[in-house]
Every structure is written in C-alpha cells, then in structure tokens.
Amino acid sequence: MSTVTSPSLPAPSAPAAGQVAAPRAPSPRAARRTPTERRRTRRRAGVDLVLLAVAALFALPLVWLLLASIDAEADLRVGAPSPATTENFEAVWNEEITFRPMLNSLLLCGGATLLTVVCAALAAYPLSRYRSRLVRPYLLTVLFTTCLPVTAIMVPVYGLYVQVELIDSLLGTALFLAATQLPFAIWLMKNFMDGVPIALEEAAWTDGASWYQALVRIILPLMGPGLTVVTIYSFIMMWGNFFVPFMLLLTPDQLPASVTLFTFFGSRDSVVYGQLAAFSLLYSTPVILLYVLIARRLGGGFALGGAVKG
C-alpha cells in the first residue's frame, strides 16, 4: 500500500541585501478595537490634557517666583531676567526683614508643633485602645471643630487674652496655634495608632511596663511615619498662618515672617516684586528643609510584618 506524501513548503527566505522587508500586518487585537475602546482612549487623552493644563497653572506662579527673585526690574509678567542679579536677595538679607522674623517663626511654630504632637498622642491613645460607644461621637465632634473658621472666634479669643494678660506673647500665641491644630492632629494620630497591634503593647505590660512606657517605647516608634505626617502637617499649617499672630502679637520685634510678609506690602508705595519674590523663597526654605530631612520616614511604612504571630 503506497503512502501519499504532501509536498514540502519552501522555507521563507530572508530579504536580500538592499531589499526592504514588507511591512507587517496589524495585530488582530489592534484590528478588533471596538468603538467603545476608541472612545475610552480619546477620553483618557482628553483627561491627560486637562491635568497637564492644571499642572501648568500651578507651576506658572512658581516659575514667576524663581525668575522674579533674580530680576531687578521684576513685575507681574513672567519673563527671563536680563541680566540676572542677586540684588533682591541682598536687599532682604538683613536682621530686620528676614533674620529676626524667621527666628520668631521657628520659635512660635516649632513650640506649637511640639505641643500639638504631644497632646495629640496623649489624647489619641485612649481613643485607640479603649472601646466605648462614645468614641465615635467624640471623634466626630473633634473633627467638626476643625470646620470652625478662626476668624469667627478671634474676637472672643482676643478679649480672653487681654483678660489673662497673654496678649503680645509668643507663648500665648503658640498655645492658641496648637489649640487650632489639635483636633485634626488627634484624628490623624488615632487612625495611625490603630495600625499598631495591641498584642505588642500587652507583651510590654507583661514585662512590667506602664501604659506611658508602652506608648513611648513601643507605639510611637512603630508609628513613626504617622508621627512624621502629623508633625509636618501641623508645622506647615502654623508656618503659613497669618491672621492669628497678626491679631495676638503687637510688638514689631515679635512678629513672625508670615506677618512681615504683609508689612512688606504695606510699607512701600509700590510693591517691589523682585524683593518680595526673594523673601518668599527664603520664607519657604525651612518648610522644604523639614520635609527633605524627614521625608525618608514617610515611605517606611509600619514595618510590622512578622511582629505578631498566631
């Protein structure tokens, strides 16, 4: 019985030298793209363009700030300086305009931030560790207090500070700044503290540690990223606060840099935009340095994997 053999197909030959290979046919997936997928792609491209436009609007003031700070004849227009100069920085680089107000701001905001973090940690601990029906209503009440505008309570606060003789005092102003930031700091601190397993704290109690030692030596080191977030947020909000120190501080030598920025506008017939831009860059430097120095802890996470077995 004879077998029928199929003719062998010739192997594809490589293109000769100098000969252009034929273009490949489009993939079946690209050819089968539905109208819905094409509309989705166009919609996504439109959203990307809108986001780029919004980013450009946010970046434009920053570009103006950088260019105006090195332009002796800067105005509200964005343009390259011709020539670039350091006259604006030299004009504001003195004790009256920059050094003393910046020191006042560091003392005021640094002390208020430290007080806020300590009080928030002590207040968040029982809210996180003890179960009660009143915890959630209390937290909602605390969070609601952050919605009250500071301008609505400054008149009675000013009268109170006059009565207790805390007006024109850095300590009194720091106390009020800490009080305004404390509600949201407690809310944040409690949520971060919930991520630390209570079994670690119970193990510390077994070894004879008190609740304060467990909080300081176990909980707070483990929630380092959360503690960093609360610290940065509180400091930034206080650093940019203008209205509170403007109302509670009267002596020019005690005014922080945020109020000095306002007097920089009002002390001249016409605003010198170059010097204003230079002072704004110096004013924002401490906040940037604070973020850069402790930003490494933000990405560390709680690193609690394997800490509790069972």
PDB file of C-alpha atoms in Angstrom:
ATOM      1  CA  MET A   1       0.000   0.000   0.000  1.00  0.00           C
ATOM      2  CA  SER A   2       1.563   3.250  -1.116  1.00  0.00           C
ATOM      3  CA  THR A   3       1.614   6.371   1.090  1.00  0.00           C
ATOM      4  CA  VAL A   4       0.837   9.805  -0.251  1.00  0.00           C
ATOM      5  CA  THR A   5       3.358  12.412   0.776  1.00  0.00           C
ATOM      6  CA  SER A   6       2.376  16.087   0.884  1.00  0.00           C
ATOM      7  CA  PRO A   7       4.640  18.438  -0.919  1.00  0.00           C
ATOM      8  CA  SER A   8       7.011  20.272   1.425  1.00  0.00           C
ATOM      9  CA  LEU A   9       6.589  24.044   1.635  1.00  0.00           C
ATOM     10  CA  PRO A  10       9.617  26.132   0.881  1.00  0.00           C
ATOM     11  CA  ALA A  11      11.185  27.876   3.891  1.00  0.00           C
ATOM     12  CA  PRO A  12      10.768  31.660   3.963  1.00  0.00           C
ATOM     13  CA  SER A  13      13.816  33.269   2.530  1.00  0.00           C
ATOM     14  CA  ALA A  14      15.474  36.237   4.204  1.00  0.00           C
ATOM     15  CA  PRO A  15      15.319  39.502   2.264  1.00  0.00           C
ATOM     16  CA  ALA A  16      18.299  40.098   0.102  1.00  0.00           C
ATOM     17  CA  ALA A  17      20.776  42.817   0.856  1.00  0.00           C
ATOM     18  CA  GLY A  18      19.362  46.198  -0.031  1.00  0.00           C
ATOM     19  CA  GLN A  19      15.838  44.850  -0.237  1.00  0.00           C
ATOM     20  CA  VAL A  20      13.215  46.328   2.141  1.00  0.00           C
ATOM     21  CA  ALA A  21      11.131  43.845   4.064  1.00  0.00           C
ATOM     22  CA  ALA A  22       7.395  44.025   3.593  1.00  0.00           C
ATOM     23  CA  PRO A  23       5.520  45.752   6.468  1.00  0.00           C
ATOM     24  CA  ARG A  24       3.795  43.511   8.963  1.00  0.00           C
ATOM     25  CA  ALA A  25       0.056  43.289   9.029  1.00  0.00           C
ATOM     26  CA  PRO A  26      -1.618  44.949  12.031  1.00  0.00           C
ATOM     27  CA  SER A  27      -2.147  42.708  15.030  1.00  0.00           C
ATOM     28  CA  PRO A  28      -5.565  41.129  15.354  1.00  0.00           C
ATOM     29  CA  ARG A  29      -6.133  42.958  18.690  1.00  0.00           C
ATOM     30  CA  ALA A  30      -5.477  46.366  17.100  1.00  0.00           C
ATOM     31  CA  ALA A  31      -7.755  45.475  14.208  1.00  0.00           C
ATOM     32  CA  ARG A  32     -10.504  44.359  16.575  1.00  0.00           C
ATOM     33  CA  ARG A  33     -10.625  47.532  18.720  1.00  0.00           C
ATOM     34  CA  THR A  34     -14.236  48.354  19.354  1.00  0.00           C
ATOM     35  CA  PRO A  35     -15.685  51.868  19.125  1.00  0.00           C
ATOM     36  CA  THR A  36     -16.082  51.825  22.922  1.00  0.00           C
ATOM     37  CA  GLU A  37     -12.354  51.245  23.416  1.00  0.00           C
ATOM     38  CA  ARG A  38     -11.500  54.009  20.959  1.00  0.00           C
ATOM     39  CA  ARG A  39     -13.814  56.430  22.766  1.00  0.00           C
ATOM     40  CA  ARG A  40     -12.253  55.432  26.068  1.00  0.00           C
ATOM     41  CA  THR A  41      -8.775  56.116  24.698  1.00  0.00           C
ATOM     42  CA  ARG A  42      -9.818  59.533  23.405  1.00  0.00           C
ATOM     43  CA  ARG A  43     -11.469  60.336  26.740  1.00  0.00           C
ATOM     44  CA  ARG A  44      -8.307  59.352  28.614  1.00  0.00           C
ATOM     45  CA  ALA A  45      -6.197  61.521  26.352  1.00  0.00           C
ATOM     46  CA  GLY A  46      -8.558  64.440  26.980  1.00  0.00           C
ATOM     47  CA  VAL A  47      -8.290  63.962  30.748  1.00  0.00           C
ATOM     48  CA  ASP A  48      -4.489  63.893  30.492  1.00  0.00           C
ATOM     49  CA  LEU A  49      -4.515  67.174  28.586  1.00  0.00           C
ATOM     50  CA  VAL A  50      -6.749  68.788  31.214  1.00  0.00           C
ATOM     51  CA  LEU A  51      -4.442  67.590  34.012  1.00  0.00           C
ATOM     52  CA  LEU A  52      -1.421  68.963  32.166  1.00  0.00           C
ATOM     53  CA  ALA A  53      -3.171  72.320  31.812  1.00  0.00           C
ATOM     54  CA  VAL A  54      -3.982  72.390  35.534  1.00  0.00           C
ATOM     55  CA  ALA A  55      -0.383  71.471  36.380  1.00  0.00           C
ATOM     56  CA  ALA A  56       0.834  74.313  34.169  1.00  0.00           C
ATOM     57  CA  LEU A  57      -1.441  76.749  36.002  1.00  0.00           C
ATOM     58  CA  PHE A  58       0.045  75.651  39.317  1.00  0.00           C
ATOM     59  CA  ALA A  59       3.611  75.773  38.006  1.00  0.00           C
ATOM     60  CA  LEU A  60       3.282  79.246  36.484  1.00  0.00           C
ATOM     61  CA  PRO A  61       3.392  81.155  39.834  1.00  0.00           C
ATOM     62  CA  LEU A  62       6.409  79.109  40.906  1.00  0.00           C
ATOM     63  CA  VAL A  63       8.208  79.939  37.672  1.00  0.00           C
ATOM     64  CA  TRP A  64       7.399  83.614  38.187  1.00  0.00           C
ATOM     65  CA  LEU A  65       8.717  83.416  41.749  1.00  0.00           C
ATOM     66  CA  LEU A  66      12.051  81.974  40.633  1.00  0.00           C
ATOM     67  CA  LEU A  67      12.520  84.400  37.740  1.00  0.00           C
ATOM     68  CA  ALA A  68      11.367  87.500  39.630  1.00  0.00           C
ATOM     69  CA  SER A  69      13.741  86.831  42.533  1.00  0.00           C
ATOM     70  CA  ILE A  70      16.756  87.353  40.252  1.00  0.00           C
ATOM     71  CA  ASP A  71      15.285  90.220  38.250  1.00  0.00           C
ATOM     72  CA  ALA A  72      15.954  93.769  39.478  1.00  0.00           C
ATOM     73  CA  GLU A  73      13.031  95.140  37.444  1.00  0.00           C
ATOM     74  CA  ALA A  74      10.538  92.355  38.015  1.00  0.00           C
ATOM     75  CA  ASP A  75       6.802  92.888  37.583  1.00  0.00           C
ATOM     76  CA  LEU A  76       3.773  90.623  37.341  1.00  0.00           C
ATOM     77  CA  ARG A  77       4.774  89.353  33.922  1.00  0.00           C
ATOM     78  CA  VAL A  78       6.681  86.097  33.552  1.00  0.00           C
ATOM     79  CA  GLY A  79       9.912  86.669  31.678  1.00  0.00           C
ATOM     80  CA  ALA A  80      13.573  85.838  31.768  1.00  0.00           C
ATOM     81  CA  PRO A  81      15.647  88.446  33.662  1.00  0.00           C
ATOM     82  CA  SER A  82      18.121  90.494  31.674  1.00  0.00           C
ATOM     83  CA  PRO A  83      20.550  90.346  33.297  1.00  0.00           C
ATOM     84  CA  ALA A  84      20.179  88.039  36.300  1.00  0.00           C
ATOM     85  CA  THR A  85      21.158  89.649  39.596  1.00  0.00           C
ATOM     86  CA  THR A  86      21.263  88.944  43.323  1.00  0.00           C
ATOM     87  CA  GLU A  87      20.241  92.471  44.348  1.00  0.00           C
ATOM     88  CA  ASN A  88      16.845  91.316  45.598  1.00  0.00           C
ATOM     89  CA  PHE A  89      18.368  88.780  47.999  1.00  0.00           C
ATOM     90  CA  GLU A  90      20.933  91.305  49.205  1.00  0.00           C
ATOM     91  CA  ALA A  91      18.144  93.803  49.942  1.00  0.00           C
ATOM     92  CA  VAL A  92      16.171  91.419  52.160  1.00  0.00           C
ATOM     93  CA  TRP A  93      19.135  89.573  53.685  1.00  0.00           C
ATOM     94  CA  ASN A  94      19.257  91.510  56.958  1.00  0.00           C
ATOM     95  CA  GLU A  95      18.117  91.190  60.555  1.00  0.00           C
ATOM     96  CA  GLU A  96      15.079  93.453  60.359  1.00  0.00           C
ATOM     97  CA  ILE A  97      13.378  91.877  57.351  1.00  0.00           C
ATOM     98  CA  THR A  98      14.479  88.239  57.421  1.00  0.00           C
ATOM     99  CA  PHE A  99      16.591  87.035  60.333  1.00  0.00           C
ATOM    100  CA  ARG A 100      14.516  88.143  63.353  1.00  0.00           C
ATOM    101  CA  PRO A 101      11.092  87.309  61.803  1.00  0.00           C
ATOM    102  CA  MET A 102      12.340  83.878  60.717  1.00  0.00           C
ATOM    103  CA  LEU A 103      13.644  83.182  64.230  1.00  0.00           C
ATOM    104  CA  ASN A 104      10.307  84.253  65.683  1.00  0.00           C
ATOM    105  CA  SER A 105       8.515  81.934  63.261  1.00  0.00           C
ATOM    106  CA  LEU A 106      10.743  78.990  64.168  1.00  0.00           C
ATOM    107  CA  LEU A 107      10.215  79.548  67.894  1.00  0.00           C
ATOM    108  CA  LEU A 108       6.487  80.078  67.509  1.00  0.00           C
ATOM    109  CA  CYS A 109       5.672  77.281  65.080  1.00  0.00           C
ATOM    110  CA  GLY A 110       8.246  74.822  66.442  1.00  0.00           C
ATOM    111  CA  GLY A 111       6.983  75.149  70.014  1.00  0.00           C
ATOM    112  CA  ALA A 112       3.340  74.962  68.920  1.00  0.00           C
ATOM    113  CA  THR A 113       4.037  71.892  66.773  1.00  0.00           C
ATOM    114  CA  LEU A 114       5.787  70.094  69.628  1.00  0.00           C
ATOM    115  CA  LEU A 115       2.885  70.861  71.953  1.00  0.00           C
ATOM    116  CA  THR A 116       0.356  69.709  69.340  1.00  0.00           C
ATOM    117  CA  VAL A 117       2.097  66.379  68.695  1.00  0.00           C
ATOM    118  CA  VAL A 118       2.493  65.588  72.402  1.00  0.00           C
ATOM    119  CA  CYS A 119      -1.124  66.433  73.257  1.00  0.00           C
ATOM    120  CA  ALA A 120      -2.434  64.607  70.177  1.00  0.00           C
ATOM    121  CA  ALA A 121      -0.530  61.430  71.099  1.00  0.00           C
ATOM    122  CA  LEU A 122      -1.821  61.508  74.693  1.00  0.00           C
ATOM    123  CA  ALA A 123      -5.391  62.146  73.529  1.00  0.00           C
ATOM    124  CA  ALA A 124      -5.347  59.554  70.728  1.00  0.00           C
ATOM    125  CA  TYR A 125      -4.062  56.743  72.957  1.00  0.00           C
ATOM    126  CA  PRO A 126      -7.269  56.107  74.971  1.00  0.00           C
ATOM    127  CA  LEU A 127      -9.404  56.690  71.872  1.00  0.00           C
ATOM    128  CA  SER A 128      -7.467  53.981  70.034  1.00  0.00           C
ATOM    129  CA  ARG A 129      -7.029  51.424  72.803  1.00  0.00           C
ATOM    130  CA  TYR A 130     -10.286  51.572  74.763  1.00  0.00           C
ATOM    131  CA  ARG A 131     -13.624  50.628  73.218  1.00  0.00           C
ATOM    132  CA  SER A 132     -16.649  52.736  74.081  1.00  0.00           C
ATOM    133  CA  ARG A 133     -19.854  53.913  72.450  1.00  0.00           C
ATOM    134  CA  LEU A 134     -18.762  57.491  72.977  1.00  0.00           C
ATOM    135  CA  VAL A 135     -15.525  57.218  70.973  1.00  0.00           C
ATOM    136  CA  ARG A 136     -17.028  57.755  67.538  1.00  0.00           C
ATOM    137  CA  PRO A 137     -19.343  60.654  68.560  1.00  0.00           C
ATOM    138  CA  TYR A 138     -16.416  62.250  70.355  1.00  0.00           C
ATOM    139  CA  LEU A 139     -14.175  61.913  67.283  1.00  0.00           C
ATOM    140  CA  LEU A 140     -16.870  63.383  65.052  1.00  0.00           C
ATOM    141  CA  THR A 141     -17.236  66.298  67.453  1.00  0.00           C
ATOM    142  CA  VAL A 142     -13.479  66.817  67.448  1.00  0.00           C
ATOM    143  CA  LEU A 143     -13.409  66.713  63.666  1.00  0.00           C
ATOM    144  CA  PHE A 144     -16.315  69.149  63.457  1.00  0.00           C
ATOM    145  CA  THR A 145     -14.353  71.719  65.451  1.00  0.00           C
ATOM    146  CA  THR A 146     -11.837  71.900  62.595  1.00  0.00           C
ATOM    147  CA  CYS A 147     -14.593  73.296  60.369  1.00  0.00           C
ATOM    148  CA  LEU A 148     -14.976  76.414  62.501  1.00  0.00           C
ATOM    149  CA  PRO A 149     -13.144  79.352  60.877  1.00  0.00           C
ATOM    150  CA  VAL A 150     -10.534  81.024  63.039  1.00  0.00           C
ATOM    151  CA  THR A 151     -11.878  84.446  62.106  1.00  0.00           C
ATOM    152  CA  ALA A 152     -15.192  83.600  63.798  1.00  0.00           C
ATOM    153  CA  ILE A 153     -13.586  83.100  67.212  1.00  0.00           C
ATOM    154  CA  MET A 154     -10.765  85.649  67.142  1.00  0.00           C
ATOM    155  CA  VAL A 155     -12.813  88.445  68.752  1.00  0.00           C
ATOM    156  CA  PRO A 156     -13.651  86.466  71.940  1.00  0.00           C
ATOM    157  CA  VAL A 157     -10.141  84.974  71.954  1.00  0.00           C
ATOM    158  CA  TYR A 158      -8.646  88.457  71.777  1.00  0.00           C
ATOM    159  CA  GLY A 159     -10.812  89.581  74.703  1.00  0.00           C
ATOM    160  CA  LEU A 160      -9.833  86.468  76.682  1.00  0.00           C
ATOM    161  CA  TYR A 161      -6.137  87.036  76.032  1.00  0.00           C
ATOM    162  CA  VAL A 162      -6.455  90.611  77.232  1.00  0.00           C
ATOM    163  CA  GLN A 163      -8.116  89.399  80.447  1.00  0.00           C
ATOM    164  CA  VAL A 164      -5.461  86.741  81.196  1.00  0.00           C
ATOM    165  CA  GLU A 165      -2.591  89.016  80.044  1.00  0.00           C
ATOM    166  CA  LEU A 166      -1.385  86.719  77.261  1.00  0.00           C
ATOM    167  CA  ILE A 167      -1.712  89.331  74.539  1.00  0.00           C
ATOM    168  CA  ASP A 168       1.535  90.189  72.722  1.00  0.00           C
ATOM    169  CA  SER A 169       3.165  86.971  73.960  1.00  0.00           C
ATOM    170  CA  LEU A 170       4.851  84.301  71.844  1.00  0.00           C
ATOM    171  CA  LEU A 171       3.873  81.685  74.418  1.00  0.00           C
ATOM    172  CA  GLY A 172       0.202  82.655  74.344  1.00  0.00           C
ATOM    173  CA  THR A 173       0.171  82.740  70.544  1.00  0.00           C
ATOM    174  CA  ALA A 174       1.828  79.310  70.416  1.00  0.00           C
ATOM    175  CA  LEU A 175      -0.823  77.933  72.781  1.00  0.00           C
ATOM    176  CA  PHE A 176      -3.643  79.171  70.556  1.00  0.00           C
ATOM    177  CA  LEU A 177      -1.963  77.879  67.377  1.00  0.00           C
ATOM    178  CA  ALA A 178      -1.587  74.466  68.999  1.00  0.00           C
ATOM    179  CA  ALA A 179      -5.243  74.513  70.050  1.00  0.00           C
ATOM    180  CA  THR A 180      -6.392  75.264  66.496  1.00  0.00           C
ATOM    181  CA  GLN A 181      -4.393  72.349  65.036  1.00  0.00           C
ATOM    182  CA  LEU A 182      -5.080  69.852  67.823  1.00  0.00           C
ATOM    183  CA  PRO A 183      -8.487  68.478  66.651  1.00  0.00           C
ATOM    184  CA  PHE A 184      -7.279  67.294  63.249  1.00  0.00           C
ATOM    185  CA  ALA A 185      -3.975  66.121  64.742  1.00  0.00           C
ATOM    186  CA  ILE A 186      -5.904  63.918  67.211  1.00  0.00           C
ATOM    187  CA  TRP A 187      -7.941  62.446  64.359  1.00  0.00           C
ATOM    188  CA  LEU A 188      -4.835  61.632  62.327  1.00  0.00           C
ATOM    189  CA  MET A 189      -2.895  60.292  65.299  1.00  0.00           C
ATOM    190  CA  LYS A 190      -5.742  57.994  66.332  1.00  0.00           C
ATOM    191  CA  ASN A 191      -6.020  56.484  62.848  1.00  0.00           C
ATOM    192  CA  PHE A 192      -2.265  55.845  62.685  1.00  0.00           C
ATOM    193  CA  MET A 193      -2.245  54.396  66.209  1.00  0.00           C
ATOM    194  CA  ASP A 194      -4.943  51.894  65.234  1.00  0.00           C
ATOM    195  CA  GLY A 195      -2.418  50.278  62.881  1.00  0.00           C
ATOM    196  CA  VAL A 196      -0.146  49.179  65.749  1.00  0.00           C
ATOM    197  CA  PRO A 197      -1.199  45.733  67.073  1.00  0.00           C
ATOM    198  CA  ILE A 198      -2.307  45.831  70.681  1.00  0.00           C
ATOM    199  CA  ALA A 199      -0.578  42.471  71.261  1.00  0.00           C
ATOM    200  CA  LEU A 200       2.792  44.246  71.257  1.00  0.00           C
ATOM    201  CA  GLU A 201       1.579  46.587  73.966  1.00  0.00           C
ATOM    202  CA  GLU A 202       0.194  43.697  76.028  1.00  0.00           C
ATOM    203  CA  ALA A 203       3.589  41.992  75.820  1.00  0.00           C
ATOM    204  CA  ALA A 204       5.188  45.141  77.215  1.00  0.00           C
ATOM    205  CA  TRP A 205       2.638  45.174  80.046  1.00  0.00           C
ATOM    206  CA  THR A 206       3.553  41.563  80.834  1.00  0.00           C
ATOM    207  CA  ASP A 207       7.182  42.627  81.228  1.00  0.00           C
ATOM    208  CA  GLY A 208       6.131  45.269  83.749  1.00  0.00           C
ATOM    209  CA  ALA A 209       5.883  48.366  81.543  1.00  0.00           C
ATOM    210  CA  SER A 210       3.326  51.037  82.336  1.00  0.00           C
ATOM    211  CA  TRP A 211       0.939  52.460  79.765  1.00  0.00           C
ATOM    212  CA  TYR A 212       3.172  55.519  79.398  1.00  0.00           C
ATOM    213  CA  GLN A 213       6.271  53.390  78.780  1.00  0.00           C
ATOM    214  CA  ALA A 214       4.370  51.256  76.263  1.00  0.00           C
ATOM    215  CA  LEU A 215       3.216  54.393  74.462  1.00  0.00           C
ATOM    216  CA  VAL A 216       6.655  55.997  74.326  1.00  0.00           C
ATOM    217  CA  ARG A 217       8.804  52.901  73.721  1.00  0.00           C
ATOM    218  CA  ILE A 218       6.502  50.653  71.668  1.00  0.00           C
ATOM    219  CA  ILE A 219       3.670  52.507  69.953  1.00  0.00           C
ATOM    220  CA  LEU A 220       5.233  55.829  68.951  1.00  0.00           C
ATOM    221  CA  PRO A 221       8.435  54.301  67.448  1.00  0.00           C
ATOM    222  CA  LEU A 222       6.344  51.859  65.395  1.00  0.00           C
ATOM    223  CA  MET A 223       4.050  54.591  64.092  1.00  0.00           C
ATOM    224  CA  GLY A 224       6.998  56.789  63.067  1.00  0.00           C
ATOM    225  CA  PRO A 225       5.626  57.584  59.574  1.00  0.00           C
ATOM    226  CA  GLY A 226       2.285  58.641  61.044  1.00  0.00           C
ATOM    227  CA  LEU A 227       4.016  60.774  63.647  1.00  0.00           C
ATOM    228  CA  THR A 228       6.005  62.388  60.853  1.00  0.00           C
ATOM    229  CA  VAL A 229       2.853  63.152  58.868  1.00  0.00           C
ATOM    230  CA  VAL A 230       1.213  64.839  61.862  1.00  0.00           C
ATOM    231  CA  THR A 231       4.358  66.850  62.581  1.00  0.00           C
ATOM    232  CA  ILE A 232       4.793  68.084  59.012  1.00  0.00           C
ATOM    233  CA  TYR A 233       1.114  68.901  58.580  1.00  0.00           C
ATOM    234  CA  SER A 234       0.910  70.828  61.857  1.00  0.00           C
ATOM    235  CA  PHE A 235       4.106  72.778  61.214  1.00  0.00           C
ATOM    236  CA  ILE A 236       3.144  73.739  57.669  1.00  0.00           C
ATOM    237  CA  MET A 237      -0.314  74.920  58.712  1.00  0.00           C
ATOM    238  CA  MET A 238       1.159  77.025  61.509  1.00  0.00           C
ATOM    239  CA  TRP A 239       4.020  78.336  59.389  1.00  0.00           C
ATOM    240  CA  GLY A 240       1.612  79.834  56.858  1.00  0.00           C
ATOM    241  CA  ASN A 241      -0.813  81.208  59.443  1.00  0.00           C
ATOM    242  CA  PHE A 242      -1.047  84.995  59.158  1.00  0.00           C
ATOM    243  CA  PHE A 243      -4.218  86.022  60.940  1.00  0.00           C
ATOM    244  CA  VAL A 244      -3.556  84.603  64.432  1.00  0.00           C
ATOM    245  CA  PRO A 245      -0.113  86.189  65.043  1.00  0.00           C
ATOM    246  CA  PHE A 246      -1.292  89.384  63.348  1.00  0.00           C
ATOM    247  CA  MET A 247      -4.081  89.693  65.933  1.00  0.00           C
ATOM    248  CA  LEU A 248      -2.297  88.458  69.060  1.00  0.00           C
ATOM    249  CA  LEU A 249       1.188  89.941  68.607  1.00  0.00           C
ATOM    250  CA  LEU A 250       1.624  93.708  68.781  1.00  0.00           C
ATOM    251  CA  THR A 251       5.357  94.337  69.187  1.00  0.00           C
ATOM    252  CA  PRO A 252       7.169  94.526  65.827  1.00  0.00           C
ATOM    253  CA  ASP A 253      10.176  92.641  67.220  1.00  0.00           C
ATOM    254  CA  GLN A 254       7.968  89.597  67.941  1.00  0.00           C
ATOM    255  CA  LEU A 255       6.201  89.366  64.588  1.00  0.00           C
ATOM    256  CA  PRO A 256       6.844  86.163  62.606  1.00  0.00           C
ATOM    257  CA  ALA A 257       7.800  86.037  58.959  1.00  0.00           C
ATOM    258  CA  SER A 258       4.213  85.495  57.814  1.00  0.00           C
ATOM    259  CA  VAL A 259       3.213  88.896  59.215  1.00  0.00           C
ATOM    260  CA  THR A 260       6.430  90.508  57.991  1.00  0.00           C
ATOM    261  CA  LEU A 261       5.420  89.442  54.514  1.00  0.00           C
ATOM    262  CA  PHE A 262       2.251  91.505  54.894  1.00  0.00           C
ATOM    263  CA  THR A 263       4.073  94.561  56.211  1.00  0.00           C
ATOM    264  CA  PHE A 264       6.452  94.206  53.278  1.00  0.00           C
ATOM    265  CA  PHE A 265       3.487  95.033  51.065  1.00  0.00           C
ATOM    266  CA  GLY A 266       2.180  97.914  53.125  1.00  0.00           C
ATOM    267  CA  SER A 267       5.443  99.685  53.931  1.00  0.00           C
ATOM    268  CA  ARG A 268       6.022 100.876  50.366  1.00  0.00           C
ATOM    269  CA  ASP A 269       4.044 102.994  47.945  1.00  0.00           C
ATOM    270  CA  SER A 270       4.602 100.413  45.206  1.00  0.00           C
ATOM    271  CA  VAL A 271       5.400  96.756  45.659  1.00  0.00           C
ATOM    272  CA  VAL A 272       8.943  95.743  44.777  1.00  0.00           C
ATOM    273  CA  TYR A 273       8.137  92.396  43.252  1.00  0.00           C
ATOM    274  CA  GLY A 274      11.744  91.226  42.984  1.00  0.00           C
ATOM    275  CA  GLN A 275      12.403  91.657  46.692  1.00  0.00           C
ATOM    276  CA  LEU A 276       9.040  90.138  47.519  1.00  0.00           C
ATOM    277  CA  ALA A 277       9.877  87.055  45.459  1.00  0.00           C
ATOM    278  CA  ALA A 278      13.300  86.749  47.084  1.00  0.00           C
ATOM    279  CA  PHE A 279      11.786  86.997  50.579  1.00  0.00           C
ATOM    280  CA  SER A 280       9.128  84.408  49.645  1.00  0.00           C
ATOM    281  CA  LEU A 281      11.802  81.927  48.620  1.00  0.00           C
ATOM    282  CA  LEU A 282      13.668  82.446  51.891  1.00  0.00           C
ATOM    283  CA  TYR A 283      10.403  82.163  53.793  1.00  0.00           C
ATOM    284  CA  SER A 284       9.570  78.784  52.232  1.00  0.00           C
ATOM    285  CA  THR A 285      13.060  77.331  52.808  1.00  0.00           C
ATOM    286  CA  PRO A 286      12.502  75.962  56.374  1.00  0.00           C
ATOM    287  CA  VAL A 287       9.397  74.038  55.330  1.00  0.00           C
ATOM    288  CA  ILE A 288      11.206  72.499  52.348  1.00  0.00           C
ATOM    289  CA  LEU A 289      14.206  71.550  54.501  1.00  0.00           C
ATOM    290  CA  LEU A 290      11.917  69.991  57.118  1.00  0.00           C
ATOM    291  CA  TYR A 291      10.231  67.841  54.504  1.00  0.00           C
ATOM    292  CA  VAL A 292      13.533  66.792  52.899  1.00  0.00           C
ATOM    293  CA  LEU A 293      15.114  65.854  56.219  1.00  0.00           C
ATOM    294  CA  ILE A 294      12.305  63.574  57.387  1.00  0.00           C
ATOM    295  CA  ALA A 295      10.769  62.512  54.070  1.00  0.00           C
ATOM    296  CA  ARG A 296      12.611  59.189  54.265  1.00  0.00           C
ATOM    297  CA  ARG A 297      10.386  58.113  57.138  1.00  0.00           C
ATOM    298  CA  LEU A 298       7.225  58.713  55.126  1.00  0.00           C
ATOM    299  CA  GLY A 299       7.882  55.751  52.840  1.00  0.00           C
ATOM    300  CA  GLY A 300       8.997  53.392  55.556  1.00  0.00           C
ATOM    301  CA  GLY A 301       5.552  52.089  56.457  1.00  0.00           C
ATOM    302  CA  PHE A 302       4.779  50.495  59.782  1.00  0.00           C
ATOM    303  CA  ALA A 303       7.074  47.506  59.154  1.00  0.00           C
ATOM    304  CA  LEU A 304       5.023  45.275  61.431  1.00  0.00           C
ATOM    305  CA  GLY A 305       5.194  42.149  59.316  1.00  0.00           C
ATOM    306  CA  GLY A 306       6.060  39.168  61.498  1.00  0.00           C
ATOM    307  CA  ALA A 307       5.847  41.195  64.692  1.00  0.00           C
ATOM    308  CA  VAL A 308       2.786  39.276  65.808  1.00  0.00           C
ATOM    309  CA  LYS A 309       2.486  35.525  65.245  1.00  0.00           C
ATOM    310  CA  GLY A 310      -0.522  33.376  65.793  1.00  0.00           C
TER     311      GLY A 310
END
